[in-house]
Amino acid sequence: MAVQPSHTRLLYGLIRDGRLPEAVERLQGVLRVAPGSRAALSLLAHCYYRQEEFEAAAQAYEALAARCPAVPEYRLYWAQSLAKAGQWGEAARVAASVEGFQKEVRLLQCAIKYEAGDLRGCRAALEALPAGGSAAATTAGCLAYKEGRWAEAASRFSEAMQMVGFAPELAYALAACRYRGGDLSGAAAALADVVQAGVQLHPELGIGTQTEGMEARSVGNSAKLKGTALVEAFNLRAAIELAMGSPAGAAAALSDMPPRAEHELDPVTLHNQALVSLARSATGGGANGTGASGSGQSAVEAFDKLVHLLEHPPFPPELAGNLLSLCCRPDGLPGGGGQCAAERAEVAARLLAEHRALVEAAVPGELLPLYEACVARASSAEEAAARLDALAGTHIEGLRRRVKAVQDARWAGDPAGAAAGLQAYEEALDAYVPVLMSLVQGHWEAGAYGRAQEVLQQSAEFCSDHPAWRLNLAHALVAQNEAAEELLRRLEDETTAAEEGSAGTAGAAAVPPHLSLANLAIGTLYCSKGNFEFGITRVMRALGACLDAPRWHAVLLCMLTMMEQVAKNMLVLKDALVADLLSFLEDVEAAGRGMAALGAAAAGDSGQQGLQTVAGQARAIRALITKMHD
């Protein structure tokens, strides 16, 4: 039974207009009535292929090849459908049996080897193709792209486009090469050509209607949309905006995409929606718009979307690295809130266990041990600390080697070698800083702020100019200051209570001696860190009525250090502090008459006799301060 002419016109009209689901339904109806209709089965296979239902297309073309062995095209289409379905071995077997179509078969064999990761075999098949064709140039561009030779790939795609004229897929491929090569403005220009062509040739796709706030109707995943490369273009534009530090621009790029319903969105768009939402949460950008932009998602919802993609392949290969990075963030998800650390650690552990190959392909080799240590922290802080300490040691050795390489190049008069060595050093430093910060994080979470400061300062020779190092050192110092201030508040309360309790009774003897020692220790610590205004005030209070030679000696050292800084013009004393100092020293001089200074017995000649007592030393320091201040 043949398809009626009127029915044939209707079917071809549906296919032409991209209404493939409707065409498939009608063709399936025809085949139920006339199972032997070759025309209906051929059109059905074509519709399946255009809808990317490649397994169904392969089954249909296999039936046609068996029914019509004299038509080699069906066997070729069968092999192409198998390749698109990811059945590489079967596709290669069927392709090898195709008679004629030598060029098409070789191109298919190139594609099969390329998708299967056999780049050497792909190159061999490519070299067997006649030179000069657009298909060969495109295949060579794809191969160069896969091997990371972005400039060569871009040249090949440009060559192919010169042969066939403007083609959205080739323009997008050119943009992808420029993006990978770091030419963001060049990539954006190529994408602009894709978008402009889409707007001019296909206004019915509603480009930009969601961003403009117009009511948008889904255009679905039609063959027409696929042929424009608009989905790919807007996704890449969003990636460029994120790379340029503009989450709002990335959200606008996704919103400009032709409108589709949530269930119609492809994995790459869903992945990028989540990344944009996370980036906007991190910058406090909020959420605007609806639809394909994915705006309105919280950081938690975005994270859940990435986990959902992981659990429902296929997903973009970049997902593994991005999700692992999120799971290992020390500060949780951007914007605060969200899953607890244990839940994120569980997702990270699953990534490392079940998708190891993807992780290793997506994550730089120097970062992977860091992520593994962060995951280990969830179960054993000690194990994580040991891993991070060993990893930090390895990085330090590498930094020292690179410093030496730069010095050697400079001494040898090799400016190019020095510049290359300096770049390598900076890259190594960028790889080391996350390790250092993760190591410090463990001490921070344990409340060991002093240890956190110590670990940071051990890397000062490498990291002192790095903004992350400076910020975290400041945090450690502030945390210690806060702890010290709390201790001081308690100290003040105890001192006041003791002084009030001693009034009119036992006098100063009722003041607990530990308060004097605590004031002296805290004041000395602040003086050692350069905060003389606070530190000297505290050590002066430490003496009070508890004057003795050892305490005075500690105070004297603090004052001498302060005066050295003043003499070097590195410190200027406020008038109020000078007045307090002179008054304090007068009191010490009065109370310290006849009190031998520490080490007085070992004093030298008679010229130093005036410094043998506490009073004499206080008098000499007061004279120096008066002279320096005048």
XYZ file of C-alpha atoms in Angstrom:
630
model
C 0.000 0.000 0.000
C 1.480 3.363 -1.029
C 1.149 6.673 0.801
C -1.528 8.812 -0.852
C -0.277 11.959 -2.665
C -2.310 14.298 -0.452
C -0.957 12.531 2.620
C 2.570 12.770 1.228
C 2.252 16.545 0.764
C 0.990 16.885 4.322
C 3.879 14.833 5.724
C 6.517 16.750 3.800
C 4.931 20.003 4.990
C 5.139 18.898 8.608
C 8.781 17.918 8.198
C 9.596 21.177 6.407
C 8.011 23.217 9.226
C 9.873 21.284 11.901
C 6.740 19.662 13.308
C 8.525 16.362 13.606
C 6.569 14.793 16.516
C 3.344 15.212 14.554
C 4.957 13.767 11.439
C 6.236 10.764 13.421
C 2.782 10.099 14.827
C 1.189 10.135 11.364
C 3.924 7.939 9.875
C 3.542 5.396 12.655
C -0.180 5.340 11.825
C 0.570 4.679 8.161
C 2.901 1.807 9.069
C 0.280 0.217 11.268
C -1.991 0.128 8.235
C 0.738 -0.614 5.680
C 3.766 -2.215 7.430
C 5.512 -2.749 4.109
C 5.554 0.895 3.063
C 9.170 1.698 2.293
C 8.411 5.421 1.821
C 6.748 5.710 5.235
C 9.563 3.822 6.969
C 12.201 5.959 5.214
C 10.490 9.207 6.261
C 10.069 7.883 9.797
C 13.778 7.064 10.042
C 14.582 10.557 8.779
C 12.317 12.151 11.396
C 13.824 10.046 14.184
C 17.311 11.147 13.149
C 16.380 14.832 13.076
C 14.767 14.497 16.489
C 18.029 12.960 17.756
C 16.290 9.683 18.542
C 19.276 7.904 17.067
C 18.613 4.410 18.370
C 15.120 4.458 16.835
C 16.593 5.840 13.607
C 19.216 3.060 13.552
C 16.521 0.391 13.939
C 14.489 1.910 11.117
C 17.473 2.169 8.746
C 18.543 -1.372 9.646
C 15.098 -2.597 8.578
C 15.349 -0.601 5.335
C 18.860 -1.953 4.627
C 17.593 -5.515 5.095
C 14.553 -4.866 2.919
C 16.444 -3.004 0.189
C 20.008 -4.389 0.038
C 20.504 -2.807 -3.368
C 20.227 0.697 -1.845
C 23.589 1.340 -0.074
C 22.405 4.701 1.265
C 20.314 2.927 3.898
C 23.352 1.078 5.205
C 25.297 4.370 5.346
C 22.456 6.075 7.262
C 22.266 3.068 9.569
C 25.968 3.435 10.395
C 25.579 7.193 10.941
C 22.659 6.631 13.318
C 24.627 4.042 15.289
C 27.546 6.449 15.597
C 25.247 9.216 16.834
C 23.805 6.765 19.368
C 27.295 6.132 20.737
C 27.505 2.539 19.501
C 30.982 2.997 18.046
C 31.926 -0.606 17.479
C 28.702 -1.506 15.695
C 28.840 1.733 13.703
C 32.363 0.929 12.489
C 31.316 -2.608 11.522
C 28.324 -1.390 9.476
C 30.331 1.453 7.895
C 32.941 -1.031 6.692
C 30.203 -2.940 4.815
C 28.898 0.076 2.884
C 29.524 -0.196 -0.849
C 30.462 2.995 -2.660
C 30.300 6.382 -0.884
C 34.016 6.143 -0.193
C 34.386 9.764 0.923
C 31.315 9.664 3.176
C 32.434 6.387 4.763
C 35.898 7.741 5.497
C 34.413 10.870 7.052
C 32.159 8.660 9.154
C 35.120 6.547 10.208
C 36.933 9.744 11.221
C 33.936 10.791 13.290
C 33.632 7.368 14.937
C 37.286 7.322 15.953
C 37.096 10.941 17.100
C 34.077 10.377 19.346
C 35.560 7.129 20.675
C 38.730 9.005 21.694
C 40.976 7.282 19.132
C 42.672 10.468 17.932
C 45.543 8.643 16.254
C 43.102 6.542 14.229
C 41.080 9.648 13.432
C 44.167 11.372 12.073
C 45.055 8.350 9.947
C 41.526 8.250 8.484
C 41.649 12.000 7.879
C 44.914 11.763 5.959
C 43.259 9.264 3.622
C 40.631 11.833 2.614
C 41.058 14.014 -0.487
C 42.469 17.399 0.444
C 40.579 20.624 -0.142
C 37.041 19.726 0.909
C 35.057 21.572 3.583
C 34.276 18.308 5.374
C 37.974 17.473 5.626
C 38.765 20.980 6.899
C 35.992 20.724 9.504
C 37.190 17.318 10.658
C 40.770 18.590 10.888
C 39.500 21.531 12.947
C 37.656 19.206 15.323
C 40.768 17.065 15.733
C 42.967 20.104 16.450
C 40.393 21.351 18.965
C 40.354 17.996 20.747
C 44.145 18.124 21.003
C 44.121 21.658 22.419
C 45.582 23.392 19.369
C 43.082 26.249 19.409
C 44.701 28.528 16.819
C 45.035 25.728 14.259
C 41.453 24.612 14.901
C 40.176 28.157 14.385
C 42.111 28.386 11.125
C 40.559 25.133 9.875
C 37.013 26.217 10.742
C 37.577 29.573 9.017
C 38.868 27.696 5.969
C 35.744 25.513 5.903
C 33.492 28.571 6.185
C 35.239 30.226 3.265
C 34.329 27.176 1.170
C 30.657 26.883 2.151
C 29.801 30.433 3.193
C 28.445 31.427 6.594
C 27.309 28.432 8.633
C 26.117 28.831 12.245
C 27.788 25.611 13.393
C 31.152 26.659 11.953
C 30.855 30.195 13.365
C 30.115 28.720 16.780
C 33.089 26.359 16.462
C 35.303 29.334 15.613
C 34.016 31.174 18.705
C 34.712 28.127 20.886
C 38.315 28.004 19.631
C 38.859 31.674 20.403
C 37.314 31.251 23.858
C 39.576 28.317 24.662
C 42.543 30.300 23.416
C 41.737 33.221 25.739
C 40.521 35.601 23.011
C 37.231 36.510 24.694
C 36.509 39.552 22.519
C 37.129 37.527 19.338
C 34.858 34.766 20.614
C 32.128 37.295 21.425
C 32.380 38.755 17.902
C 31.928 35.326 16.298
C 28.932 34.635 18.550
C 27.411 37.966 17.573
C 27.385 36.742 13.960
C 25.513 33.588 15.000
C 22.928 35.566 16.970
C 22.479 38.160 14.229
C 21.869 35.450 11.657
C 19.316 33.842 13.981
C 17.457 37.109 14.531
C 17.338 37.955 10.816
C 16.497 34.515 9.448
C 14.326 33.151 12.251
C 12.371 35.868 14.071
C 9.819 33.209 15.000
C 12.314 31.730 17.483
C 11.717 34.642 19.857
C 15.346 35.529 20.556
C 15.525 37.939 23.499
C 11.812 37.942 24.264
C 12.327 36.604 27.791
C 14.874 39.275 28.655
C 12.552 42.003 27.399
C 9.769 40.727 29.647
C 7.460 39.734 26.782
C 5.218 36.716 27.072
C 7.189 33.923 25.433
C 5.943 30.622 24.090
C 8.257 27.640 23.974
C 9.757 26.960 20.570
C 10.710 23.431 21.647
C 13.789 21.573 20.498
C 12.955 21.791 16.831
C 15.296 20.880 14.012
C 15.158 24.531 12.996
C 16.492 25.609 16.384
C 19.268 23.024 16.265
C 20.371 24.257 12.856
C 20.850 27.821 14.124
C 23.401 26.901 16.852
C 21.704 29.552 19.000
C 21.518 27.407 22.123
C 25.234 26.710 21.934
C 25.991 30.374 21.163
C 24.098 31.765 24.140
C 25.618 29.182 26.459
C 29.095 30.171 25.311
C 28.226 33.857 25.652
C 27.206 33.163 29.262
C 30.545 31.452 29.858
C 32.372 34.492 28.455
C 30.427 36.847 30.731
C 31.293 34.707 33.753
C 34.952 34.688 32.737
C 34.815 38.492 32.547
C 33.329 38.680 36.044
C 29.778 39.621 35.045
C 27.210 37.166 36.473
C 24.416 39.568 35.514
C 25.614 39.546 31.899
C 25.742 35.748 31.950
C 22.160 35.599 33.241
C 21.068 37.971 30.461
C 22.782 35.769 27.850
C 20.877 32.699 29.023
C 17.656 34.698 29.119
C 18.162 35.826 25.495
C 18.063 32.191 24.411
C 14.979 31.125 22.409
C 12.320 30.222 25.002
C 11.876 26.595 25.990
C 10.043 24.890 28.815
C 12.067 23.626 31.776
C 11.719 19.990 30.739
C 12.964 20.843 27.236
C 16.259 22.348 28.378
C 19.457 20.505 27.486
C 22.037 19.466 30.132
C 24.513 22.201 29.155
C 21.917 24.941 29.638
C 20.801 23.463 32.972
C 24.434 23.268 34.080
C 25.115 26.878 33.099
C 21.921 28.089 34.755
C 23.159 26.636 38.022
C 26.627 28.176 37.659
C 25.163 31.606 36.915
C 22.834 31.399 39.926
C 25.766 30.434 42.159
C 27.874 33.286 40.787
C 25.081 35.796 41.378
C 24.572 34.499 44.909
C 28.270 34.991 45.594
C 28.140 38.627 44.468
C 24.784 39.374 46.057
C 23.343 40.048 42.615
C 19.986 38.508 43.422
C 17.789 37.003 40.749
C 15.872 38.641 37.960
C 13.847 37.237 35.143
C 12.475 33.800 34.489
C 12.552 31.091 31.900
C 15.763 29.827 30.400
C 17.940 32.173 32.374
C 17.364 30.035 35.430
C 17.234 33.203 37.555
C 15.318 32.993 40.774
C 17.301 29.921 41.857
C 18.932 30.077 45.241
C 22.434 28.720 45.723
C 20.924 25.611 47.300
C 18.603 25.020 44.345
C 21.487 25.535 41.933
C 23.625 23.029 43.820
C 20.742 20.544 43.832
C 20.377 20.997 40.075
C 24.042 20.094 39.552
C 23.669 17.013 41.740
C 20.548 16.039 39.779
C 22.491 16.313 36.529
C 25.209 14.112 37.993
C 22.620 11.468 38.846
C 20.905 11.667 35.448
C 23.477 11.507 32.627
C 24.347 12.635 30.081
C 25.855 15.784 31.537
C 28.630 18.183 30.431
C 32.128 16.940 31.349
C 32.777 20.249 33.127
C 30.141 19.308 35.708
C 32.515 17.005 37.581
C 35.135 19.677 38.219
C 32.640 22.438 39.012
C 30.638 20.317 41.436
C 33.758 19.029 43.177
C 35.004 22.595 43.588
C 31.696 23.621 45.171
C 31.736 20.656 47.535
C 35.227 21.565 48.746
C 34.593 25.277 49.317
C 35.688 26.113 52.876
C 32.921 28.695 53.306
C 30.014 26.590 52.040
C 27.832 27.547 49.101
C 27.948 31.131 47.774
C 25.475 33.397 49.477
C 25.441 31.330 52.684
C 23.086 28.617 53.861
C 22.526 25.359 52.106
C 23.713 21.859 52.573
C 25.853 21.015 55.532
C 29.513 20.171 55.046
C 28.825 16.454 55.550
C 26.316 16.383 52.677
C 28.698 18.202 50.351
C 31.521 15.882 51.385
C 29.322 12.898 50.521
C 28.690 14.263 47.028
C 32.421 14.925 46.602
C 33.311 11.409 47.720
C 30.821 9.983 45.225
C 32.326 12.083 42.461
C 35.816 10.826 43.210
C 34.683 7.215 43.473
C 32.194 6.926 40.601
C 33.410 9.537 38.108
C 37.147 9.463 38.659
C 38.046 9.675 34.962
C 35.856 12.748 34.422
C 37.261 14.407 37.524
C 40.852 13.793 36.434
C 40.072 15.172 32.978
C 38.352 18.301 34.340
C 40.464 19.141 37.413
C 44.099 20.308 37.097
C 46.513 17.733 38.465
C 47.820 20.049 41.186
C 44.292 20.641 42.530
C 43.135 17.035 42.754
C 45.214 16.120 45.868
C 43.852 19.264 47.544
C 40.273 18.216 46.841
C 40.987 14.716 48.120
C 42.378 16.153 51.357
C 39.298 18.361 51.753
C 37.047 15.325 51.327
C 39.116 13.419 53.893
C 38.537 16.207 56.426
C 34.893 15.170 56.770
C 35.934 11.831 58.273
C 39.316 12.616 59.845
C 40.700 16.084 60.515
C 44.074 14.549 61.392
C 44.360 12.703 58.079
C 43.388 15.832 56.170
C 45.968 17.908 58.059
C 48.695 15.347 57.350
C 47.822 15.288 53.632
C 47.735 19.064 53.402
C 51.005 19.438 55.295
C 52.756 17.006 52.957
C 51.192 18.675 49.927
C 52.265 22.129 51.142
C 55.825 20.853 51.542
C 55.823 19.624 47.953
C 54.589 22.988 46.709
C 57.212 24.868 48.744
C 59.980 22.768 47.184
C 58.610 23.565 43.738
C 58.462 27.282 44.519
C 62.074 27.272 45.692
C 63.157 25.544 42.479
C 61.359 28.138 40.402
C 62.894 31.013 42.360
C 66.337 29.529 41.722
C 65.533 29.095 38.016
C 64.590 32.785 37.741
C 67.777 33.841 39.545
C 69.934 31.602 37.369
C 68.370 33.022 34.208
C 68.989 36.585 35.382
C 72.598 35.857 36.275
C 73.057 34.240 32.868
C 71.697 37.342 31.127
C 68.680 35.480 29.758
C 65.684 37.856 30.044
C 63.378 35.526 28.094
C 64.250 32.635 30.384
C 63.745 34.840 33.439
C 60.333 35.952 32.181
C 59.274 32.367 31.495
C 60.563 31.304 34.902
C 58.689 34.131 36.594
C 55.464 33.101 34.880
C 56.011 29.513 36.004
C 56.652 30.769 39.544
C 53.411 32.767 39.581
C 51.460 29.765 38.325
C 53.032 27.592 41.017
C 52.188 30.212 43.638
C 48.552 30.305 42.512
C 48.466 26.525 42.913
C 50.058 26.688 46.378
C 47.831 29.350 47.930
C 44.648 27.177 48.026
C 46.655 24.425 49.744
C 47.983 26.889 52.319
C 44.515 28.313 52.976
C 43.036 24.851 53.424
C 45.781 24.018 55.919
C 45.081 27.241 57.805
C 41.346 26.489 57.739
C 41.847 23.435 59.929
C 43.557 25.518 62.620
C 40.934 28.244 62.263
C 38.038 25.828 62.764
C 39.802 24.436 65.854
C 40.053 27.959 67.282
C 43.868 27.890 67.137
C 44.180 31.395 65.686
C 47.768 31.780 66.809
C 48.740 28.604 64.984
C 46.847 29.831 61.897
C 48.872 33.050 62.004
C 52.100 31.086 62.434
C 51.406 28.865 59.425
C 50.593 31.900 57.285
C 53.709 33.786 58.340
C 55.882 30.777 57.516
C 54.964 31.399 53.862
C 55.516 35.144 53.956
C 58.586 34.928 51.691
C 56.376 33.635 48.877
C 52.900 34.953 49.637
C 53.336 38.352 51.295
C 52.035 40.157 48.193
C 49.160 37.748 47.537
C 45.770 39.319 48.421
C 44.320 36.054 49.781
C 47.315 35.616 52.086
C 47.030 39.166 53.398
C 43.281 38.882 53.945
C 43.544 35.620 55.868
C 46.455 36.868 57.970
C 44.350 39.891 58.859
C 41.499 37.575 59.854
C 43.827 35.585 62.097
C 45.165 38.722 63.759
C 41.668 40.131 64.270
C 40.507 36.846 65.772
C 43.406 36.912 68.203
C 42.699 40.542 69.038
C 39.083 39.679 69.745
C 40.173 36.885 72.068
C 42.666 39.224 73.732
C 40.021 41.919 74.108
C 37.685 39.472 75.806
C 40.509 38.477 78.146
C 41.237 42.140 78.812
C 37.593 42.839 79.634
C 37.668 40.057 82.188
C 41.025 41.334 83.445
C 39.642 44.857 83.853
C 36.659 43.545 85.788
C 38.878 41.504 88.104
C 41.301 44.404 88.611
C 38.529 46.876 89.377
C 36.886 44.471 91.800
C 40.201 43.784 93.523
C 41.070 47.467 93.812
C 37.640 48.321 95.206
C 37.868 45.441 97.655
C 41.318 46.502 98.822
C 40.376 50.117 99.482
C 40.759 50.962 103.137
C 41.903 47.441 104.064
C 45.087 45.717 103.060
C 45.885 48.158 100.284
C 47.651 46.945 97.217
C 48.508 43.627 98.743
C 44.908 42.569 98.268
C 45.254 42.860 94.471
C 45.932 39.341 93.097
C 49.493 39.128 91.668
C 48.334 37.250 88.560
C 46.582 40.411 87.328
C 49.907 42.251 87.183
C 51.579 39.407 85.346
C 48.677 39.097 82.874
C 48.830 42.816 82.090
C 52.589 42.579 81.624
C 52.326 39.569 79.282
C 49.575 41.091 77.145
C 51.320 44.460 76.964
C 54.604 42.853 75.942
C 52.820 40.856 73.228
C 51.256 43.981 71.754
C 54.577 45.832 71.846
C 56.251 42.939 70.009
C 53.625 43.280 67.274
C 54.238 47.036 66.969
C 51.107 48.247 68.782
C 53.047 50.382 71.274
C 50.243 52.753 72.188
C 48.145 49.953 73.646
C 51.030 47.747 74.750
C 52.919 50.410 76.729
C 49.696 51.479 78.452
C 49.138 47.885 79.525
C 52.701 47.305 80.816
C 52.580 50.558 82.792
C 49.446 49.288 84.477
C 51.206 45.991 85.169
C 53.498 47.613 87.736
C 51.084 49.651 89.798
C 52.020 48.913 93.397
C 53.722 45.651 92.383
C 57.074 47.235 91.507
C 60.057 44.914 91.652
C 63.246 44.534 89.628
C 62.124 41.678 87.301
C 58.835 43.377 86.410
C 60.592 46.693 85.850
C 63.146 45.020 83.612
C 60.359 43.655 81.377
C 58.756 47.104 81.200
C 62.142 48.688 80.463
C 62.700 46.383 77.454
C 59.325 47.376 75.998
C 60.144 51.064 76.435
C 63.588 50.740 74.874
C 62.083 48.955 71.853
C 59.520 51.730 71.508
C 62.160 54.450 71.754
C 64.239 52.716 69.071
C 61.269 52.934 66.716
C 60.856 56.625 67.572
C 64.565 57.278 66.949
C 64.268 55.663 63.503
C 61.266 57.896 62.693
C 59.112 54.791 62.389
C 56.832 55.804 65.272
C 55.404 59.088 66.551
C 54.202 59.220 70.158
C 51.003 61.069 70.923
C 51.208 63.877 73.456
C 48.794 62.115 75.785
C 50.906 58.966 75.827
C 54.082 60.973 76.468
C 52.421 62.667 79.413
C 51.339 59.313 80.830
C 54.846 57.926 80.357
C 56.541 60.843 82.154
C 54.101 60.635 85.043
C 54.553 56.865 85.258
C 58.364 57.151 85.253
C 58.265 59.763 88.021
C 56.262 57.312 90.135
C 58.755 54.507 89.369
C 61.658 56.770 90.253
C 60.092 57.610 93.596
C 59.214 54.013 94.417
C 62.447 52.513 93.113
C 65.011 54.445 95.198
C 67.478 52.008 96.657
C 65.996 49.094 94.619
C 68.795 47.355 92.702
C 68.064 46.951 89.027
C 68.221 43.516 87.460
C 71.880 42.690 86.660
C 73.209 45.566 88.757
C 75.918 43.381 90.325
C 77.419 42.801 86.887
C 77.531 46.498 86.083
C 80.739 48.016 84.842
C 82.569 51.269 85.655
C 81.499 54.108 87.858
C 80.037 55.969 84.877
C 77.182 53.520 84.953
C 76.544 53.847 88.665
C 73.467 55.982 88.088
C 71.828 53.084 86.243
C 72.347 50.513 88.986
C 68.963 51.168 90.559
C 65.423 51.096 89.240
C 65.092 54.780 90.125
C 68.201 55.680 88.145
C 67.026 53.797 85.051
C 63.573 55.383 85.257
C 65.181 58.828 85.541
C 67.377 58.186 82.488
C 64.461 56.931 80.368
C 62.357 59.949 81.396
C 65.137 62.296 80.311
C 65.461 60.566 76.943
C 61.724 60.681 76.273
C 61.607 64.365 77.195
C 64.511 65.134 74.864
C 63.079 63.101 71.950
C 59.637 64.633 72.334
C 60.987 68.158 72.458
